[in-house]
Amino acid sequence: MDAFFVSVEELRDPSLKGKPVVVGGKGPERGVVSAASYTARKFGVHSALPLRTAYQLCPQAIFLEGNPKLYREYSQKVHDVMRRFSPKVEQVSIDEAYLDMAGTERLLGRPLAAAHRLHEAVTAETALPCSIGIGTSRLVAKMCSDLAKPNGVLSVEPGAEAAFLAPLEVSRIPGVGRVMQSKLEEMGIRRIGQLQGLNDNALGRFGQWGSALAAKARGEDGGGWFDHAVGARELPKSISHETTFGEDTADAVLIDATLAKLVQLVARRLREHGLWSRTIQIKLRYTDFTTFTRAKTLDEATQLDNVILETVRRLFRENWSGRKVRLLGVQAGSLTDPAGQLGLLDEDERKKWGRLLAATDQLRDRFGESAVGLAGAMKHGRRERIHENPAGLPGKTKDEG
Amino acid sequence: MEITVKTSDLVKELGLGQGVVEKKTTIPVLSNVLIEAKDGRLTLTATDLELGIESTCPAQVTKPGSTTLPAKKLLDYVRLLPNAELALKVGDNHSATVVCGRARTRIAGMSRENFPELPKMPATLTQIPSATILNAIQKTAFAVANEESRYTLIGALLLIKEDSLTMVATDGHRLAYVKADGSFTGVSGEVRGLVPKKALNELVKIASEGGDSMAIDFATDENHLFFRCGSRLLICRKLSGQFPDYDRVLPKDAGTTLTLNREELTAATRRVGQFADERSRAVRFELLDGELKLAASGSDAGESEESIPVEHSGSKLRVGFNSQYILDFLAVAESDEVLLQLKDEESAGQMQLPDPKGYEYRYVVMPMRV
């Protein structure tokens, strides 16, 4: 989707069209930009930029808090359209998805024709602009769609991948960030074509990343989440939520409420994925940005709020210095399929909790996240925020509250 | 202080204290052993504040006195000395000079003033035969929980009545229960205490050292349990908190009873267990007509199954268990045959010995979903 959050905001209020719009917060407060309109981007504002910096760059922009619920509704609408085009849809973030079109030619025509029909369908049903890239790999498709923006369709024919990529800058490759870019620059490499010319040894010093990078330069999927098949059920390695306080705090009650809230979010996602976790980790960042993570491995895997919260509270108690806290995070790791071992002493109680939490999950599905929760979490007036294409990774979202 | 003592005596007594001495402690003196000499005896005391061991051995006391010395260093050194007489002399600065033959060493010590005072043993309440307590510990201690969070499960329950001694241990997944007959005169009603795992280990050491026919003097005060075994005394702080109601857990109706050869079951469980999921170690037990089938398929390495002939017909059932839990029982069961009782996939399985002499032994294991 093109400038997804902003496009949705423009639908709600057409007067925003063509103006610099920043979604993420009401002004130069703490937090980061979650989306910026194309007009705002001309001033150098982009997502993940601190709001204060965005304000300095573009004080005339219209700053909006955003409307996560509405964005999710539109995301779901687009998803429904995509499902009509392919059974294999892999949604990688709220505004980005891959479709495996193999075998759909008889039904929908050649990929380029199908893409135009998809584009028309999305426009007809949501009135939102989107861009579609077509390629023989997800990598090429993604890079095409980036180049097709705004509101375009671009296809690279099979066999033409390397030639298409050659003139592009290496930073266009998903996964090549500022650090990698500067390392490559030290080697004199700026364009993807130069990467293609290297033998595999030259990238050997980057280890696994090097071989993935060489594959990417040729237009192939490789490395990280590119490794598995489109639409294959992917198990996240960990599930985490974190939150930054509006104002740093040493208020034990507020901190405890925040932990409870984070635990609730993590446990809910565990249940959504049908996963149990054995390793619970907390993340703690103080005002001076010193950051600690501390983990505990449980005797048996769990997906229950109360068990995770108990562990999180203990980890926090044992590790908090009493100083003001800037950020808190909770992570559930060592994820496994259903916990097998039945308990001797507390099986009835565990079953009761399981049923109770299944019921609260249903309530939240119907009435929203804050419909019901642990009493301890209520003191935390956490505002939900979501981001366009956060890290592109499953099982990872970030909340700023 | 000035004494002469046999190196072999010193090595034996110091060895008993080693399990108690804290390796990593924030209180330095707890790494030391308290050494006191008077009336022809040498007394050694080690403690970690939860647990204490006091033991004595004969010594020629030229000048009574006391000090504390680093327990591990002292043992490591004395162990290297030949079996001979050793002269130990403590100077003004708490350090000791050890002379044995042509070897002469000074070991730095710390003042005994800093060493915690151990509670005094009250009058003996009753006597427990060594063999009884050793058997009870050996058959239950493996089921004690390791995890810190379930505080009351990190020890075994010791329950003594006038005519029985019961020990129960559980980690929340399985429970081991031994009830031994005996005559515990002096106990009116019942005495109960939660014994930490570390204390169980130490109790085994001093009880075995005394021999099977020995009787242990047992006493208790509000917070402590006391076990005196000849010249050695073990003092442990009772774990506080409520031990689970084990009576509720012991199955009233354990289902179908199978009599199995212990070695056969052990070997099959071990072999099949090789192919169980490494973490859950789940093995399926399937009861069919005339056979008990064990199977595992949880690992990437492959799958394995094996069948053991049993006298059974009629009802079929399938239930999964952590194979390690089964092996834990089989390792301490000393009979040729064992009883395995299965009911259904959600109910606890039970293992027993066919005909234990003078005691009852029950081992209850909750199944796994497989």
XYZ file of C-alpha atoms in Angstrom, chain B:
370
model
C 45.021 -24.523 70.045
C 47.354 -27.423 69.507
C 46.374 -30.964 68.469
C 47.513 -34.137 66.806
C 45.053 -36.051 64.636
C 45.117 -38.857 62.059
C 45.009 -37.539 58.478
C 42.540 -40.299 57.526
C 40.094 -39.179 60.266
C 40.398 -35.580 59.213
C 39.856 -36.368 55.528
C 36.709 -38.365 56.298
C 35.106 -35.697 58.497
C 36.107 -32.806 56.236
C 34.642 -34.728 53.294
C 31.258 -34.890 55.003
C 31.180 -31.139 55.435
C 32.097 -30.322 51.830
C 28.572 -30.747 50.497
C 27.310 -28.129 52.901
C 29.996 -25.488 52.476
C 28.946 -22.846 50.009
C 31.174 -22.574 46.969
C 29.917 -19.171 46.031
C 28.918 -17.294 49.099
C 28.594 -13.638 49.908
C 29.558 -14.368 53.513
C 33.242 -15.379 53.390
C 33.281 -17.256 56.682
C 30.732 -19.748 55.309
C 33.443 -21.096 53.018
C 35.287 -22.071 56.159
C 34.941 -24.977 58.493
C 34.876 -24.336 62.232
C 37.477 -26.377 64.073
C 37.247 -26.824 67.833
C 39.462 -28.973 70.039
C 38.777 -30.044 73.598
C 38.525 -33.124 75.831
C 40.378 -35.405 73.428
C 38.113 -34.675 70.496
C 38.192 -32.504 67.422
C 34.839 -31.050 66.301
C 34.301 -29.798 62.748
C 31.289 -27.666 61.797
C 30.185 -26.509 58.352
C 27.046 -24.559 57.518
C 25.346 -22.592 54.767
C 22.830 -21.141 57.253
C 20.111 -23.508 55.957
C 21.973 -26.658 56.736
C 24.723 -27.542 59.181
C 26.895 -30.572 59.796
C 28.795 -31.111 63.000
C 31.120 -34.092 63.293
C 33.825 -35.172 65.663
C 36.823 -37.471 65.661
C 39.361 -38.428 68.287
C 42.422 -36.195 68.612
C 45.243 -35.653 71.024
C 44.523 -32.181 72.395
C 47.602 -30.536 73.809
C 45.988 -27.141 74.063
C 42.234 -26.628 73.509
C 41.003 -23.855 71.267
C 39.307 -23.087 67.985
C 39.517 -21.362 64.615
C 37.957 -21.471 61.156
C 39.859 -22.583 58.063
C 38.908 -22.656 54.364
C 37.105 -25.982 54.044
C 38.011 -26.851 50.487
C 41.637 -25.802 50.671
C 42.136 -27.703 53.908
C 40.595 -30.907 52.536
C 42.451 -30.652 49.229
C 45.702 -30.338 51.112
C 45.186 -32.934 53.826
C 44.012 -35.435 51.230
C 47.442 -35.235 49.591
C 49.248 -36.069 52.814
C 50.284 -39.643 53.592
C 48.222 -41.595 56.100
C 49.938 -40.476 59.271
C 49.651 -38.277 62.314
C 49.230 -34.600 61.648
C 50.011 -31.770 64.029
C 47.854 -28.683 63.821
C 48.663 -25.517 65.716
C 46.720 -22.277 65.639
C 48.522 -19.022 66.251
C 47.217 -15.616 67.300
C 46.029 -14.534 63.862
C 43.609 -17.508 63.390
C 45.847 -19.153 60.820
C 46.952 -22.732 61.334
C 50.277 -24.427 60.914
C 49.970 -27.997 59.717
C 52.943 -30.304 60.141
C 52.958 -33.858 58.826
C 56.258 -35.672 58.466
C 58.518 -33.320 56.555
C 55.606 -31.247 55.175
C 54.906 -27.954 56.842
C 52.168 -25.535 55.762
C 50.501 -22.435 57.065
C 46.828 -22.049 56.160
C 45.190 -18.637 56.576
C 42.018 -18.704 58.686
C 39.352 -16.401 60.043
C 38.162 -15.666 63.545
C 35.550 -18.039 64.918
C 33.686 -15.011 66.258
C 32.205 -14.509 62.784
C 31.092 -18.107 62.432
C 27.332 -18.528 62.931
C 26.137 -20.319 66.037
C 24.235 -23.489 65.186
C 21.073 -24.323 67.148
C 21.502 -26.850 69.939
C 19.878 -30.226 69.475
C 16.961 -30.710 71.867
C 16.339 -34.032 73.631
C 15.956 -36.967 71.243
C 12.353 -37.443 70.222
C 12.653 -40.850 68.648
C 15.075 -43.149 66.870
C 14.906 -43.926 63.172
C 16.692 -46.994 61.787
C 19.254 -45.889 59.194
C 17.970 -48.390 56.646
C 14.426 -47.011 56.909
C 15.352 -43.415 56.191
C 17.884 -44.366 53.504
C 15.283 -46.431 51.680
C 12.700 -43.652 51.903
C 15.111 -41.005 50.599
C 16.479 -43.170 47.818
C 12.987 -43.910 46.526
C 11.625 -40.362 46.650
C 14.399 -37.762 46.431
C 14.615 -37.921 42.624
C 11.076 -36.532 42.375
C 11.887 -33.358 44.310
C 11.450 -30.243 42.148
C 14.469 -28.253 41.044
C 12.658 -25.098 40.177
C 12.830 -22.261 42.644
C 9.395 -20.840 42.084
C 7.527 -23.768 43.588
C 9.145 -23.240 46.893
C 7.384 -25.973 48.842
C 8.266 -28.596 46.244
C 12.042 -28.192 46.560
C 12.022 -30.495 49.535
C 10.502 -33.796 50.566
C 7.835 -34.099 53.208
C 8.885 -36.159 56.200
C 5.987 -37.367 58.313
C 6.566 -39.524 61.370
C 3.790 -41.168 63.365
C 4.093 -43.646 66.205
C 3.943 -46.601 63.847
C 5.110 -45.214 60.486
C 7.536 -42.963 58.660
C 6.294 -41.398 55.427
C 8.307 -39.504 52.860
C 6.696 -37.779 49.869
C 8.301 -35.805 47.052
C 6.781 -34.209 43.961
C 7.729 -31.761 41.252
C 4.198 -31.170 40.065
C 4.394 -33.781 37.316
C 5.022 -36.901 39.350
C 4.973 -37.908 42.975
C 6.891 -40.524 44.910
C 5.509 -41.851 48.182
C 7.063 -44.217 50.682
C 5.350 -45.262 53.895
C 7.504 -47.476 56.100
C 6.356 -49.414 59.136
C 8.259 -48.864 62.327
C 8.029 -48.168 65.962
C 8.717 -44.550 66.697
C 8.129 -44.373 70.395
C 8.192 -40.875 71.717
C 6.129 -39.482 68.842
C 2.636 -38.618 69.882
C 0.317 -37.677 67.049
C 2.624 -36.782 64.216
C 5.766 -34.826 63.447
C 6.147 -33.276 60.039
C 8.785 -31.208 58.305
C 9.796 -30.230 54.797
C 13.362 -31.382 54.217
C 15.310 -29.517 51.512
C 16.908 -31.586 48.760
C 20.417 -30.684 49.846
C 19.679 -31.952 53.360
C 18.398 -35.238 51.937
C 21.716 -35.713 50.130
C 23.726 -34.990 53.251
C 21.528 -37.224 55.352
C 22.190 -40.075 52.946
C 25.929 -39.464 53.334
C 26.041 -39.507 57.114
C 23.520 -42.340 57.409
C 25.473 -44.520 54.950
C 28.710 -43.702 56.744
C 27.199 -45.081 59.955
C 26.127 -48.393 58.415
C 22.684 -49.928 57.879
C 22.147 -51.198 61.398
C 22.701 -47.801 62.973
C 19.845 -45.881 64.559
C 19.523 -42.155 64.003
C 18.504 -39.913 66.875
C 15.828 -37.574 65.632
C 14.673 -34.350 67.213
C 12.937 -31.192 66.105
C 12.367 -27.674 67.297
C 10.134 -25.002 65.825
C 12.329 -24.310 62.821
C 14.804 -27.160 62.600
C 15.154 -30.879 62.157
C 18.027 -32.702 63.881
C 19.486 -36.033 62.834
C 22.294 -37.459 64.943
C 24.118 -40.418 63.552
C 26.834 -41.520 65.968
C 29.379 -38.721 66.189
C 27.789 -36.741 63.395
C 24.922 -34.298 63.594
C 22.936 -32.862 60.711
C 20.823 -29.812 61.404
C 18.503 -28.457 58.760
C 16.097 -25.589 58.687
C 12.600 -26.750 57.798
C 11.226 -25.302 54.596
C 8.222 -23.207 55.454
C 4.988 -23.427 53.532
C 2.314 -25.915 52.746
C 3.196 -29.161 51.027
C 0.481 -30.206 48.574
C -2.240 -32.538 49.737
C -0.662 -35.723 48.421
C -3.521 -37.919 49.556
C -5.724 -36.314 46.932
C -3.173 -37.122 44.245
C -2.677 -40.801 45.032
C -5.127 -42.551 42.716
C -7.969 -44.499 44.312
C -8.494 -46.467 41.128
C -5.345 -46.767 39.066
C -6.896 -48.796 36.219
C -5.357 -51.812 34.542
C -2.385 -53.367 36.330
C 0.461 -54.847 34.292
C 3.265 -56.893 35.786
C 6.477 -56.242 33.903
C 10.049 -57.399 34.081
C 12.002 -54.427 35.352
C 15.073 -54.940 33.192
C 13.005 -55.535 30.096
C 10.958 -52.376 30.640
C 14.074 -50.357 31.435
C 15.884 -51.486 28.296
C 12.879 -50.891 26.029
C 12.168 -47.452 27.506
C 15.817 -46.460 27.113
C 16.010 -47.632 23.508
C 12.745 -46.097 22.369
C 13.498 -42.986 24.405
C 16.491 -42.328 22.161
C 14.028 -41.256 19.497
C 11.780 -39.162 21.692
C 11.657 -35.404 21.382
C 14.758 -34.270 23.256
C 13.032 -31.837 25.503
C 9.748 -33.509 26.301
C 11.204 -37.056 26.138
C 7.689 -38.267 25.435
C 7.176 -41.956 24.779
C 3.798 -43.445 23.885
C 2.660 -46.474 25.866
C -0.012 -48.408 24.041
C -1.805 -51.282 25.681
C -3.099 -53.814 23.140
C -4.137 -57.448 23.294
C -1.171 -59.344 24.706
C 1.351 -56.545 24.310
C 2.459 -53.210 25.635
C 3.833 -51.170 22.776
C 6.292 -48.353 23.362
C 6.809 -45.848 20.576
C 8.513 -42.510 20.034
C 8.566 -40.300 16.971
C 9.235 -36.855 18.266
C 12.748 -36.289 17.004
C 14.158 -35.514 13.576
C 16.485 -38.456 14.054
C 13.767 -40.984 13.271
C 11.245 -43.075 15.134
C 11.320 -46.241 17.168
C 8.905 -48.753 18.609
C 9.147 -51.870 20.657
C 6.637 -54.241 22.143
C 6.693 -56.103 25.436
C 4.431 -59.142 25.825
C 1.933 -58.751 28.659
C -0.975 -60.764 29.973
C -3.797 -58.524 28.972
C -6.881 -58.682 26.838
C -9.880 -56.489 26.301
C -9.603 -52.763 26.855
C -7.072 -50.839 24.771
C -5.547 -47.578 25.720
C -2.818 -45.195 24.703
C -1.007 -42.765 26.971
C 2.201 -40.756 26.775
C 4.802 -40.339 29.501
C 8.091 -38.547 29.896
C 10.398 -41.539 29.516
C 12.863 -40.109 32.030
C 10.186 -40.163 34.707
C 9.608 -43.855 34.069
C 13.351 -44.590 34.112
C 13.784 -42.682 37.380
C 11.457 -45.135 39.095
C 12.966 -48.199 37.445
C 16.441 -47.118 38.574
C 15.530 -47.263 42.257
C 13.170 -50.244 42.125
C 15.306 -53.186 43.233
C 12.786 -55.948 42.529
C 12.775 -58.213 39.468
C 9.274 -57.179 38.553
C 7.390 -53.914 38.732
C 3.720 -53.053 38.467
C 2.564 -50.482 35.943
C -0.979 -49.240 36.276
C -2.645 -47.348 33.445
C -6.124 -45.907 33.235
C -6.543 -43.480 30.344
C -4.653 -40.790 28.466
C -5.632 -38.046 30.886
C -5.212 -39.881 34.182
C -2.089 -40.447 36.175
C -0.214 -43.708 35.719
C 1.070 -45.491 38.805
C 4.112 -47.663 39.365
C 4.660 -49.915 42.346
C 6.783 -52.775 43.571
C 4.945 -56.118 43.652
C 5.755 -57.069 47.205
C 7.824 -54.588 49.199
C 8.849 -55.741 52.670
C 7.771 -53.517 55.505
C 6.851 -50.499 53.426
C 4.495 -49.191 50.793
C 5.895 -47.519 47.680
C 3.794 -45.655 45.154
C 4.974 -43.574 42.231
C 2.399 -41.490 40.390
C 3.175 -39.937 36.988
C 0.973 -37.594 35.026
C 0.777 -38.335 31.299
C 1.814 -36.131 28.410
C -0.313 -35.310 25.427
C 1.201 -37.116 22.468
